[in-house]
PDB file of C-alpha atoms in Angstrom:
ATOM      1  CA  UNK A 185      92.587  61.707  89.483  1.00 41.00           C
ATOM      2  CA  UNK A 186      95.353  60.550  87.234  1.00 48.00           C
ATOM      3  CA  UNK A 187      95.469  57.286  86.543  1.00 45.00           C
ATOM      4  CA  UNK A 188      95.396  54.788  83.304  1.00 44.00           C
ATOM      5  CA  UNK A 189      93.781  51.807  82.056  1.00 42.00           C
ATOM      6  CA  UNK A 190      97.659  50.200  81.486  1.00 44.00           C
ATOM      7  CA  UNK A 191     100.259  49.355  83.525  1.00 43.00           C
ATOM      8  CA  UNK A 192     102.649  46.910  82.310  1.00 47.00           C
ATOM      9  CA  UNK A 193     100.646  45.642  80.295  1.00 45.00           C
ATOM     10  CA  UNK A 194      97.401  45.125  82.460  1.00 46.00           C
ATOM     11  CA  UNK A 195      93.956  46.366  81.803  1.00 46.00           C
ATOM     12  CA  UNK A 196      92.036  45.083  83.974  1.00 42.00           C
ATOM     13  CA  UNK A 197      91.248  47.264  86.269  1.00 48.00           C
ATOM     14  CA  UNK A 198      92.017  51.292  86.379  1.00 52.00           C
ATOM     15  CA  UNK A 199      95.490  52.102  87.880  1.00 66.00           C
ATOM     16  CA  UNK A 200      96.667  55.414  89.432  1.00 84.00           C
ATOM     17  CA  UNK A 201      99.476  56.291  87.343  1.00 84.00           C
ATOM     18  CA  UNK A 202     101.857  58.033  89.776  1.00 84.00           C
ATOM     19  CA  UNK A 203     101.448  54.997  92.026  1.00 89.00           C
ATOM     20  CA  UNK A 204     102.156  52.663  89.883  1.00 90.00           C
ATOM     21  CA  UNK A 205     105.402  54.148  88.446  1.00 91.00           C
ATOM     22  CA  UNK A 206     106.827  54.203  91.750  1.00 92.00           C
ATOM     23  CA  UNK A 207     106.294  50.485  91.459  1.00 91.00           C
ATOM     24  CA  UNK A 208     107.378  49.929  88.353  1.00 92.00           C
ATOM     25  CA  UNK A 209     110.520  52.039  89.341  1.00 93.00           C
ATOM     26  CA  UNK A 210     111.019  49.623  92.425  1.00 92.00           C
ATOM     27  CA  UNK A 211     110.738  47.056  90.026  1.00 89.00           C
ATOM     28  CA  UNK A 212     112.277  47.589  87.375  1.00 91.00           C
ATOM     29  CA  UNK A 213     115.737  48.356  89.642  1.00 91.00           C
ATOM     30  CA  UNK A 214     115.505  44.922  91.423  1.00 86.00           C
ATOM     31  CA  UNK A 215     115.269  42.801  88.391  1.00 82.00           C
ATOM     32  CA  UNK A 216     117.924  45.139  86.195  1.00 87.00           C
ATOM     33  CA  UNK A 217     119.717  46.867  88.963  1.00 90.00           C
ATOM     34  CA  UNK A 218     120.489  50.649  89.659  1.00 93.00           C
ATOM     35  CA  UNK A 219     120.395  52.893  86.755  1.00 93.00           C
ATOM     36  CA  UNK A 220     120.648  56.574  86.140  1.00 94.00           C
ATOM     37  CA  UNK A 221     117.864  58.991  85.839  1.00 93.00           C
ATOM     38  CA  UNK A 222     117.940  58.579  81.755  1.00 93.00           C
ATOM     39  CA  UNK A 223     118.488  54.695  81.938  1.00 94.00           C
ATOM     40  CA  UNK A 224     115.594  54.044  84.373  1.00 94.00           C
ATOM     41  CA  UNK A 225     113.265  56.485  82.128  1.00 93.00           C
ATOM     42  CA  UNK A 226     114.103  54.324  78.716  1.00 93.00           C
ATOM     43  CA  UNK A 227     113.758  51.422  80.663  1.00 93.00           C
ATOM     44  CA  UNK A 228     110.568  52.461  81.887  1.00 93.00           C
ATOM     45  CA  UNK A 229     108.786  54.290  78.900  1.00 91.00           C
ATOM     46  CA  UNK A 230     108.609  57.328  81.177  1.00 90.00           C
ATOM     47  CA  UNK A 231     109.395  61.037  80.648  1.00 89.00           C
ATOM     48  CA  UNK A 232     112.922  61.725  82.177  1.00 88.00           C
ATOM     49  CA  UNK A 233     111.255  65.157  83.542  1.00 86.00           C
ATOM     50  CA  UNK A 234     108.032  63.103  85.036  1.00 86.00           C
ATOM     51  CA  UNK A 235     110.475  60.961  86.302  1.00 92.00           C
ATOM     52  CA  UNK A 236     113.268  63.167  87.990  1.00 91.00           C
ATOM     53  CA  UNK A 237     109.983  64.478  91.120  1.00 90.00           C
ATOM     54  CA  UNK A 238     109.311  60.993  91.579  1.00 93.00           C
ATOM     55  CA  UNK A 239     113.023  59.718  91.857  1.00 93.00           C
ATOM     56  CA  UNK A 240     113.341  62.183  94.325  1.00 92.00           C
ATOM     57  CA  UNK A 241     110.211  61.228  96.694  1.00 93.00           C
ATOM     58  CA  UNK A 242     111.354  58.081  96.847  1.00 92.00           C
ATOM     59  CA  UNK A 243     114.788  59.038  97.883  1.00 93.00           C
ATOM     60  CA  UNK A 244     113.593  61.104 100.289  1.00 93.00           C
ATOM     61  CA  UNK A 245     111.001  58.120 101.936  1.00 92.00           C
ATOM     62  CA  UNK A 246     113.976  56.140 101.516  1.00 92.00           C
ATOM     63  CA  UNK A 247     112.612  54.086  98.730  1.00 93.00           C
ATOM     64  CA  UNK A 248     115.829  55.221  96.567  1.00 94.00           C
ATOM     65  CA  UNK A 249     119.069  55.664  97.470  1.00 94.00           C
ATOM     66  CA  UNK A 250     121.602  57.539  95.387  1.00 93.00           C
ATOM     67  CA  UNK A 251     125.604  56.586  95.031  1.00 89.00           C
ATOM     68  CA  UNK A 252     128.110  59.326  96.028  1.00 87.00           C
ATOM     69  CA  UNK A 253     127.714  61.541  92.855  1.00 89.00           C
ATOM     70  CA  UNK A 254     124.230  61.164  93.117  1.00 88.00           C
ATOM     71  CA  UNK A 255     122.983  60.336  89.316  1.00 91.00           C
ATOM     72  CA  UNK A 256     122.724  56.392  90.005  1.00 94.00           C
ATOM     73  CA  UNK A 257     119.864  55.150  91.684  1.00 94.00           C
ATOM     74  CA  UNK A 258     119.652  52.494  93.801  1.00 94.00           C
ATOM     75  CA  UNK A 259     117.116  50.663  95.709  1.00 92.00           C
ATOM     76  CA  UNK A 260     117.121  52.352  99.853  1.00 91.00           C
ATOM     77  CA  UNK A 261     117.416  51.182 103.076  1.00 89.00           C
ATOM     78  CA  UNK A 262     113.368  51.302 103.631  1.00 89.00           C
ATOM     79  CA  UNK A 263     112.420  48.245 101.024  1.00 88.00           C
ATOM     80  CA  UNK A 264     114.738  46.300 103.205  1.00 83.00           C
ATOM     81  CA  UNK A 265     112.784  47.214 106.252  1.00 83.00           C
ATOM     82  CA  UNK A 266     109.029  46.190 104.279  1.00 85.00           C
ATOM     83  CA  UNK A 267     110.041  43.289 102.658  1.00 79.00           C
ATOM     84  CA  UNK A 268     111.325  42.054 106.128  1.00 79.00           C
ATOM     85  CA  UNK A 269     108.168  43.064 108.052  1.00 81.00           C
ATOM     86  CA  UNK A 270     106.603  40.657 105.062  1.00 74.00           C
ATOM     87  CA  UNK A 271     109.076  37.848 106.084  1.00 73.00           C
ATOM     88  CA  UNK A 272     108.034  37.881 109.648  1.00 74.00           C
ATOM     89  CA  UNK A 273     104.483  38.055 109.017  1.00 75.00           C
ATOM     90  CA  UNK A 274     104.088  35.394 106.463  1.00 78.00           C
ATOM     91  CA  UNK A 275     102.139  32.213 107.959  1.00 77.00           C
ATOM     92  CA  UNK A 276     103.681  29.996 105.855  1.00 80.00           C
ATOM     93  CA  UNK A 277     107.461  30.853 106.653  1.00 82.00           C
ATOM     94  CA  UNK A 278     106.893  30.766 110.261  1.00 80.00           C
ATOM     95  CA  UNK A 279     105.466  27.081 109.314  1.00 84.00           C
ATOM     96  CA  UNK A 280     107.915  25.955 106.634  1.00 89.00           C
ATOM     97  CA  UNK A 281     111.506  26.877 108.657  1.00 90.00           C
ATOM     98  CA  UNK A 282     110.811  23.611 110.718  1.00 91.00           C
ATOM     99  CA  UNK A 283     110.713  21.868 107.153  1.00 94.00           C
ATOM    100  CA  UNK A 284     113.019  23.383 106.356  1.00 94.00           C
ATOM    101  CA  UNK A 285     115.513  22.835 109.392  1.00 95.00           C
ATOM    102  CA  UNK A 286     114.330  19.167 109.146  1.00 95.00           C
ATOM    103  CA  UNK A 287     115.234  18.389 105.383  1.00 96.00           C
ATOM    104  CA  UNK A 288     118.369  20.536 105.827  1.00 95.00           C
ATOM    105  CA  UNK A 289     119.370  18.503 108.918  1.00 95.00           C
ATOM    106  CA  UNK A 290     118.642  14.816 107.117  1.00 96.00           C
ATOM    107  CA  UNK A 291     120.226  15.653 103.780  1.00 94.00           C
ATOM    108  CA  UNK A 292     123.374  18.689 104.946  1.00 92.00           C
ATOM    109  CA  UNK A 293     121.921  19.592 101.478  1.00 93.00           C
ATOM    110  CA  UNK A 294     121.160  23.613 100.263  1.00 93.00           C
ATOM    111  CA  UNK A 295     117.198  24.095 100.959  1.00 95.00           C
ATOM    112  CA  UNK A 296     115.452  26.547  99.488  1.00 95.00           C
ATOM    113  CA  UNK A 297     111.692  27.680  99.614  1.00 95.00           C
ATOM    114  CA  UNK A 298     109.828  29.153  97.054  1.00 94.00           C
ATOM    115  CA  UNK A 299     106.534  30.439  96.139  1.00 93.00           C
ATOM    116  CA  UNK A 300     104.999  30.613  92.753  1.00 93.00           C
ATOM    117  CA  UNK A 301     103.864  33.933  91.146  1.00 91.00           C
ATOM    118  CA  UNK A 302     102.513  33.816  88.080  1.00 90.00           C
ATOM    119  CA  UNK A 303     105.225  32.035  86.000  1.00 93.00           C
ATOM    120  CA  UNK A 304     107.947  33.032  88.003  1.00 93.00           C
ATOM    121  CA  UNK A 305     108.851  31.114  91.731  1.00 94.00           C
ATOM    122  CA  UNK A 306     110.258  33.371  94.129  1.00 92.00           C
ATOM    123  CA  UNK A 307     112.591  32.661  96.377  1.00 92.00           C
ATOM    124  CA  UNK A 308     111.899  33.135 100.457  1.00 91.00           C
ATOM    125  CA  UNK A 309     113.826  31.175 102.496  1.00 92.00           C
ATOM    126  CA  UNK A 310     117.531  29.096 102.231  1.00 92.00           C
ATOM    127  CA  UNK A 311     119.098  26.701 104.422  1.00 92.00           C
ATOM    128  CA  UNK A 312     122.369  26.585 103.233  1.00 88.00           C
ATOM    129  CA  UNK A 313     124.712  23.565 102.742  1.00 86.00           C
ATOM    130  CA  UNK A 314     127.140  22.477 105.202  1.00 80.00           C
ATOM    131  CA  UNK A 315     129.376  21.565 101.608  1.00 76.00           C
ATOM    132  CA  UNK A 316     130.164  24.427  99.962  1.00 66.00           C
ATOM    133  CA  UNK A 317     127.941  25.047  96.999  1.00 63.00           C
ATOM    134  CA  UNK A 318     128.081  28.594  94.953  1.00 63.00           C
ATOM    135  CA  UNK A 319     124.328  29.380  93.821  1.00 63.00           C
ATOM    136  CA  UNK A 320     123.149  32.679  93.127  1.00 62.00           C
ATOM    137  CA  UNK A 321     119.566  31.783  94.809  1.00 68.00           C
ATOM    138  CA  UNK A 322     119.281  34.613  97.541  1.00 78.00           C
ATOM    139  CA  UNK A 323     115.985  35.413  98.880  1.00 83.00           C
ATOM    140  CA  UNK A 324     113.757  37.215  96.338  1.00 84.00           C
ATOM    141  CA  UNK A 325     115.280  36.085  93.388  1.00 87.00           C
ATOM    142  CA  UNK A 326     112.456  35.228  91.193  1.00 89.00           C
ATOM    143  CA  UNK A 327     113.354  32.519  88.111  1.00 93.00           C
ATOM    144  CA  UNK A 328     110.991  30.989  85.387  1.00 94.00           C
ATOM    145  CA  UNK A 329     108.910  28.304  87.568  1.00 94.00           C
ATOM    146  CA  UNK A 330     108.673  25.764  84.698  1.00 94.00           C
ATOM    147  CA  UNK A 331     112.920  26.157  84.522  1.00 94.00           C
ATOM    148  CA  UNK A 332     113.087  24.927  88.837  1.00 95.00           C
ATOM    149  CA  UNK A 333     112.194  21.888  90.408  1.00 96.00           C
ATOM    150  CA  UNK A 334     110.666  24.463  92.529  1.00 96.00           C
ATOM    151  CA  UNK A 335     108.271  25.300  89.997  1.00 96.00           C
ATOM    152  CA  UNK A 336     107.232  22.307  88.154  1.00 97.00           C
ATOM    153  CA  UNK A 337     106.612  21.220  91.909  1.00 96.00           C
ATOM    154  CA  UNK A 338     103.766  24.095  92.111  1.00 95.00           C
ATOM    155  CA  UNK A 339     102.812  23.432  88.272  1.00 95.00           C
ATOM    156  CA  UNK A 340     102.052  19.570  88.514  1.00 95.00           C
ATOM    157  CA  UNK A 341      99.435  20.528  91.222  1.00 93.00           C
ATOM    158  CA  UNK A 342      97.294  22.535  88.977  1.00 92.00           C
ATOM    159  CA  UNK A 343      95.378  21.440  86.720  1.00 92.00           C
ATOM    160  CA  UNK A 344      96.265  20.662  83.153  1.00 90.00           C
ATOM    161  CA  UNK A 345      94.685  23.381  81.369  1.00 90.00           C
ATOM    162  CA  UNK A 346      96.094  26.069  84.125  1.00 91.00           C
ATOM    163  CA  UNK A 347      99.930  25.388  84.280  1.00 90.00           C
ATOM    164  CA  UNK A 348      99.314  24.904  80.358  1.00 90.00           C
ATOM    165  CA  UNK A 349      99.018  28.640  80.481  1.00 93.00           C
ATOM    166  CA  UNK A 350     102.292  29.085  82.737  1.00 94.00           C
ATOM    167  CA  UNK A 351     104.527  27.493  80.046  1.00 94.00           C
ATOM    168  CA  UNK A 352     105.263  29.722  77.504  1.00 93.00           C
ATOM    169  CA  UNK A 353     105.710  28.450  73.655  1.00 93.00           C
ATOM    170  CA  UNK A 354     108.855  29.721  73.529  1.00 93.00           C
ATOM    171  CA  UNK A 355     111.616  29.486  76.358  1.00 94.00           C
ATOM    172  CA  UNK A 356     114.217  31.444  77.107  1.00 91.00           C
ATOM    173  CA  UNK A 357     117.316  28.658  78.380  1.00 94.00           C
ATOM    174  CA  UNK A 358     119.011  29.750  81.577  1.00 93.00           C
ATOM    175  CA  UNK A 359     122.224  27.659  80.793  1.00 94.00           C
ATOM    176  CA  UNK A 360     123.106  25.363  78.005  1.00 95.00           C
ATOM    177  CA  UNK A 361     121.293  22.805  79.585  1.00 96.00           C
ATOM    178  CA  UNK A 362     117.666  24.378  80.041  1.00 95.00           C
ATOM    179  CA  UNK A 363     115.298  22.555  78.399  1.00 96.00           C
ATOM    180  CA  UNK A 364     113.537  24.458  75.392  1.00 95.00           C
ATOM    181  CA  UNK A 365     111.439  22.000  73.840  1.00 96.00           C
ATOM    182  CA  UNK A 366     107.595  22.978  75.232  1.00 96.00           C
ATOM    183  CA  UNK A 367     106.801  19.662  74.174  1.00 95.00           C
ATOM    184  CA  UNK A 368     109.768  18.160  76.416  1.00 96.00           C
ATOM    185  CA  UNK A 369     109.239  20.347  79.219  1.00 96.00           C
ATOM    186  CA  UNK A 370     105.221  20.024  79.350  1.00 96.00           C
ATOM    187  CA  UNK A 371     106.138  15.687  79.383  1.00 96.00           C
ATOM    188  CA  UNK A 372     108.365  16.677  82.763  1.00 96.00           C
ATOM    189  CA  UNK A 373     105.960  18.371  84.408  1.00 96.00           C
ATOM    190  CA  UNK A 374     103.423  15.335  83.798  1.00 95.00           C
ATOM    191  CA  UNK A 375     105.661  13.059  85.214  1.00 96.00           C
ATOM    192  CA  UNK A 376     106.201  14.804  88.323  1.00 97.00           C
ATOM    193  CA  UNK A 377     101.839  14.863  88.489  1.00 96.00           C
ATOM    194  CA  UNK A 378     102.688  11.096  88.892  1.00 96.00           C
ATOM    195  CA  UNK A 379     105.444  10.657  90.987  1.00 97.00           C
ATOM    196  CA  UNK A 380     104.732  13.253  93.464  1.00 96.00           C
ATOM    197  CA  UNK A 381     108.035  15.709  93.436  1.00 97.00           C
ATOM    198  CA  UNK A 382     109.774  17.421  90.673  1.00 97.00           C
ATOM    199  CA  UNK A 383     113.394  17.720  89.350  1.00 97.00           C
ATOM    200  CA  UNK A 384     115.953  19.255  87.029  1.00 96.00           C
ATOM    201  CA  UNK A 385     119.467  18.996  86.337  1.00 96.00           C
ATOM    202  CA  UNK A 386     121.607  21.917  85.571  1.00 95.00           C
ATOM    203  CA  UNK A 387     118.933  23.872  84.033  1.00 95.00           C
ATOM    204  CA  UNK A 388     119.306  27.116  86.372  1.00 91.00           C
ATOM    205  CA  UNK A 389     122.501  26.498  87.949  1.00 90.00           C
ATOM    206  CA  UNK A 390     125.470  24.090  86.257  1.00 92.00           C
ATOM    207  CA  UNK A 391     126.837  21.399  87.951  1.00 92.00           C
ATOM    208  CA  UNK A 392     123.480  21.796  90.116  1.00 93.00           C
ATOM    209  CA  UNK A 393     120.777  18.974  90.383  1.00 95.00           C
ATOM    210  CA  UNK A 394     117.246  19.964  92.316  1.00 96.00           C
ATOM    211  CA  UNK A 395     114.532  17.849  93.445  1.00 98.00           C
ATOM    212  CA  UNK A 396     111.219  19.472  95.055  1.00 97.00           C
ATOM    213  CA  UNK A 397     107.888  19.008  96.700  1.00 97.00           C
ATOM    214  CA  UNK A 398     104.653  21.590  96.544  1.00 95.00           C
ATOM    215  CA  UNK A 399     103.980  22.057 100.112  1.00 93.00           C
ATOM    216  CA  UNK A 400     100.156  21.995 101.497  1.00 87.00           C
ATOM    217  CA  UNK A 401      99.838  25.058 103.394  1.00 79.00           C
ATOM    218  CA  UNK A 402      97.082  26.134 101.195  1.00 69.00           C
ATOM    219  CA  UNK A 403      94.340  24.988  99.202  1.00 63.00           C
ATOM    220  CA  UNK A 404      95.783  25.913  96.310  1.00 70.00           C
ATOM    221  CA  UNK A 405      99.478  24.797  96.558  1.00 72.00           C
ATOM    222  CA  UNK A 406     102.076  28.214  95.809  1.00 87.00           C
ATOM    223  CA  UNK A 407     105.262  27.497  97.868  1.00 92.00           C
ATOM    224  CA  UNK A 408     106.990  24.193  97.248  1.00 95.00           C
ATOM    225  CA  UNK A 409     110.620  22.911  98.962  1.00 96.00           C
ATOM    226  CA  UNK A 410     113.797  21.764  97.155  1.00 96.00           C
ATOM    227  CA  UNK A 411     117.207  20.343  97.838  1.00 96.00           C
ATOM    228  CA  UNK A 412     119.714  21.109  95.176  1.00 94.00           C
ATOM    229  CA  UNK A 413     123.203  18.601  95.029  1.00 93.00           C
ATOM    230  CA  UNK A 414     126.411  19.166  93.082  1.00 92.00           C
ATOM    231  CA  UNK A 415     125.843  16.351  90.763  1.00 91.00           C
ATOM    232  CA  UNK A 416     129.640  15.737  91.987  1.00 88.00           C
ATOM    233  CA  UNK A 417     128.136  14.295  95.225  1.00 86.00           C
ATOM    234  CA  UNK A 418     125.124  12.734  93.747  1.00 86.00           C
ATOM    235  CA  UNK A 419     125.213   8.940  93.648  1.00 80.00           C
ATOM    236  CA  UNK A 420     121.727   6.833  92.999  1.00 75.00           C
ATOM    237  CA  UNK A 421     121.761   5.918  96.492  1.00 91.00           C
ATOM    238  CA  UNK A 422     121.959   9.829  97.371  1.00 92.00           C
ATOM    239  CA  UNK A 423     119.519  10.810  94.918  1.00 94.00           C
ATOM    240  CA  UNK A 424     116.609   8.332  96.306  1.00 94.00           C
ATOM    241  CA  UNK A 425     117.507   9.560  99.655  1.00 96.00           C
ATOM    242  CA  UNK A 426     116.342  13.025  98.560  1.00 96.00           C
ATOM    243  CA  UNK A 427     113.493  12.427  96.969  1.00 96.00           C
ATOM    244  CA  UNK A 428     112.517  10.168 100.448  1.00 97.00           C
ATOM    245  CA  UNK A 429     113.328  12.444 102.642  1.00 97.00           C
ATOM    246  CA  UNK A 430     111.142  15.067 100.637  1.00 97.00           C
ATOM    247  CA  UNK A 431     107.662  12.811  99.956  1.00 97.00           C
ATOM    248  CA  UNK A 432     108.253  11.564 103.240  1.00 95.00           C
ATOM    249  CA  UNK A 433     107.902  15.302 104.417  1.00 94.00           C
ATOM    250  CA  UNK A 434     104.630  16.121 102.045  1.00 94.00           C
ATOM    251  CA  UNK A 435     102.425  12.949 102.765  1.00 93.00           C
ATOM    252  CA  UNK A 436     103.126  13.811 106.625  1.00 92.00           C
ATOM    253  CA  UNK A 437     102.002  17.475 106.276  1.00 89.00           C
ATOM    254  CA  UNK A 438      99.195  16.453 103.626  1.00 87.00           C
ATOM    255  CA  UNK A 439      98.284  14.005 106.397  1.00 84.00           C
ATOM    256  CA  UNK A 440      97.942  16.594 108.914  1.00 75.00           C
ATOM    257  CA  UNK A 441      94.363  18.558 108.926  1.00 54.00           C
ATOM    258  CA  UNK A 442      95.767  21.183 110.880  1.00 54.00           C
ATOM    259  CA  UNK A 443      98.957  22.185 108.641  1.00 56.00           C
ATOM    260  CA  UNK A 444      96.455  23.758 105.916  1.00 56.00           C
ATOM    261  CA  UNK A 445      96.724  27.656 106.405  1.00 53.00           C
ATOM    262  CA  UNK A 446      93.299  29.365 104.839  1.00 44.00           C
ATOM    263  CA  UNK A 447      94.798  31.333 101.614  1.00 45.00           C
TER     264      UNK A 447
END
C-alpha cells in the first residue's frame, strides 16, 4: 500500500499518500484558489506527472472542474454538494440558527457563527445586516482565531496552558490594525476569561468592530457567535447593547441542561 509517515507536516499516524494528495489538492485550491497543473504541483511539492492522473479523477468525480481551455483547475460542482450535506447534518447549526435569528433580530447587526479548528475559526453560518456592511466573511472562510472575536471567544474557554499553544509567537497582521504583540494579544484573551465575551476592532475587517460569545453546545466549547458593527454606527450605548444581548444569550443556553450536544 502506498502511503507515508508525512502529510503536511503530520506524523502521527501513517497516511495513504494518494488519498491524501487529493486532499491536499482540495485544499490547497480553496485557500489559494484555482491554479494550473504546474502551479498546483509547486504549490503542492508534488510531481507534475503524479499529479496530472489525479487532477483528472477528480475532474471526472467532479471534485475538479476545469475553465474553458481546460489547464486551470478549479474546485467542482460535487464539494458544493458534501460540504452542504455537512451543513444540514451538523447538530449544532440546526441549534444555533435560532441564536442566531434571535441576536440578528435584537441587534439588525451582521451575525456570524464560527467554529474553532486548530488555530483557525471557520466560518458556518451568517445572518446578514439589514445596514449594508461589505465583509468578506462567507461561509468557510477560515481566519486566525486569536485575530476574531470569534476566536478569542473559543480561546478564553480553554485553559491557559492550551490556547497558550494556539497563539503563535509571531503574528501575521490582517490589516494595519491587527494586533502583533503576543504579549498584548495573550492580555486580551485574559480579559475576555473575565468578562465573559470577546472583542476586536478592525483587526480582520477595517472600519469593522466584533464582539462574541463561545456557545455551550459541547463540553468542550468550538463554535462561538459574534455581531460585527461599522464602528460608524457604534455609540457606547450601542456597544453595551451588544455585548447584553450576547451574555444574555450564553448564561440562558449555559443555564439550560438540555442545550449541551455530546461532542
Amino acid at each position: 500500500m502506498d502511503t507515508e509517515k508525512t502529510v503536511n507536516g503530520s506524523s502521527a499516524t501513517s497516511q495513504v499518500k494518494s488519498a491524501a494528495r487529493v486532499l491536499d489538492v482540495l485544499d490547497d485550491i480553496a485557500a489559494h484558489g484555482p491554479g494550473t497543473q504546474l502551479q498546483l504541483a509547486k504549490r503542492l511539492g508534488i510531481p507534475k506527472s503524479s499529479l496530472h492522473a489525479l487532477l483528472r479523477t477528480m475532474c471526472a468525480r467532479g471534485w475538479l472542474d476545469t475553465d474553458e481551455t481546460g489547464s486551470i483547475y478549479r474546485l467542482g460542482v460535487h464539494t458544493l454538494t458534501v460540504s452542504s450535506a455537512y451543513l444540514d447534518g451538523d447538530p449544532v447549526l440546526a441549534r444555533a440558527g435560532a441564536v442566531m435569528d434571535e441576536v440578528a433580530a435584537a441587534t439588525e447587526e451582521t451575525v456570524h457563527l464560527g467554529r474553532l479548528e486548530g488555530a483557525e475559526i471557520i466560518y458556518t453560518a451568517k445572518r446578514e445586516s439589514k445596514h449594508p456592511l461589505r465583509m468578506y466573511s462567507a461561509v468557510g472562510r477560515r481566519l486566525p482565531a486569536y485575530t476574531t472575536a470569534l476566536g478569542r471567544a473559543m480561546l478564553a474557554e480553554m485553559p491557559e496552558d492550551v490556547r497558550g499553544t494556539l497563539v503563535p509567537h509571531e503574528i501575521k497582521a490582517l490589516t494595519a490594525q491587527t494586533i502583533t504583540d503576543r504579549d498584548a494579544l495573550m492580555a486580551i484573551i485574559d480579559k475576555a476569561v473575565q468578562v465573559g465575551y470577546a472583542e476586536e476592532s478592525e483587526e480582520s475587517c477595517l472600519g469593522v468592530r466584533c464582539f462574541g460569545v463561545a456557545l455551550p453546545f459541547s463540553r468542550r466549547s468550538v463554535d462561538a457567535i459574534s455581531v460585527a458593527v461599522p464602528i460608524s454606527r457604534l455609540g457606547q450605548g450601542r456597544e453595551d447593547f451588544i455585548i447584553e444581548t450576547l451574555l444574555s444569550v450564553k448564561a440562558r443556553l449555559s443555564a439550560t441542561r438540555d442545550n449541551r450536544l455530546m461532542r
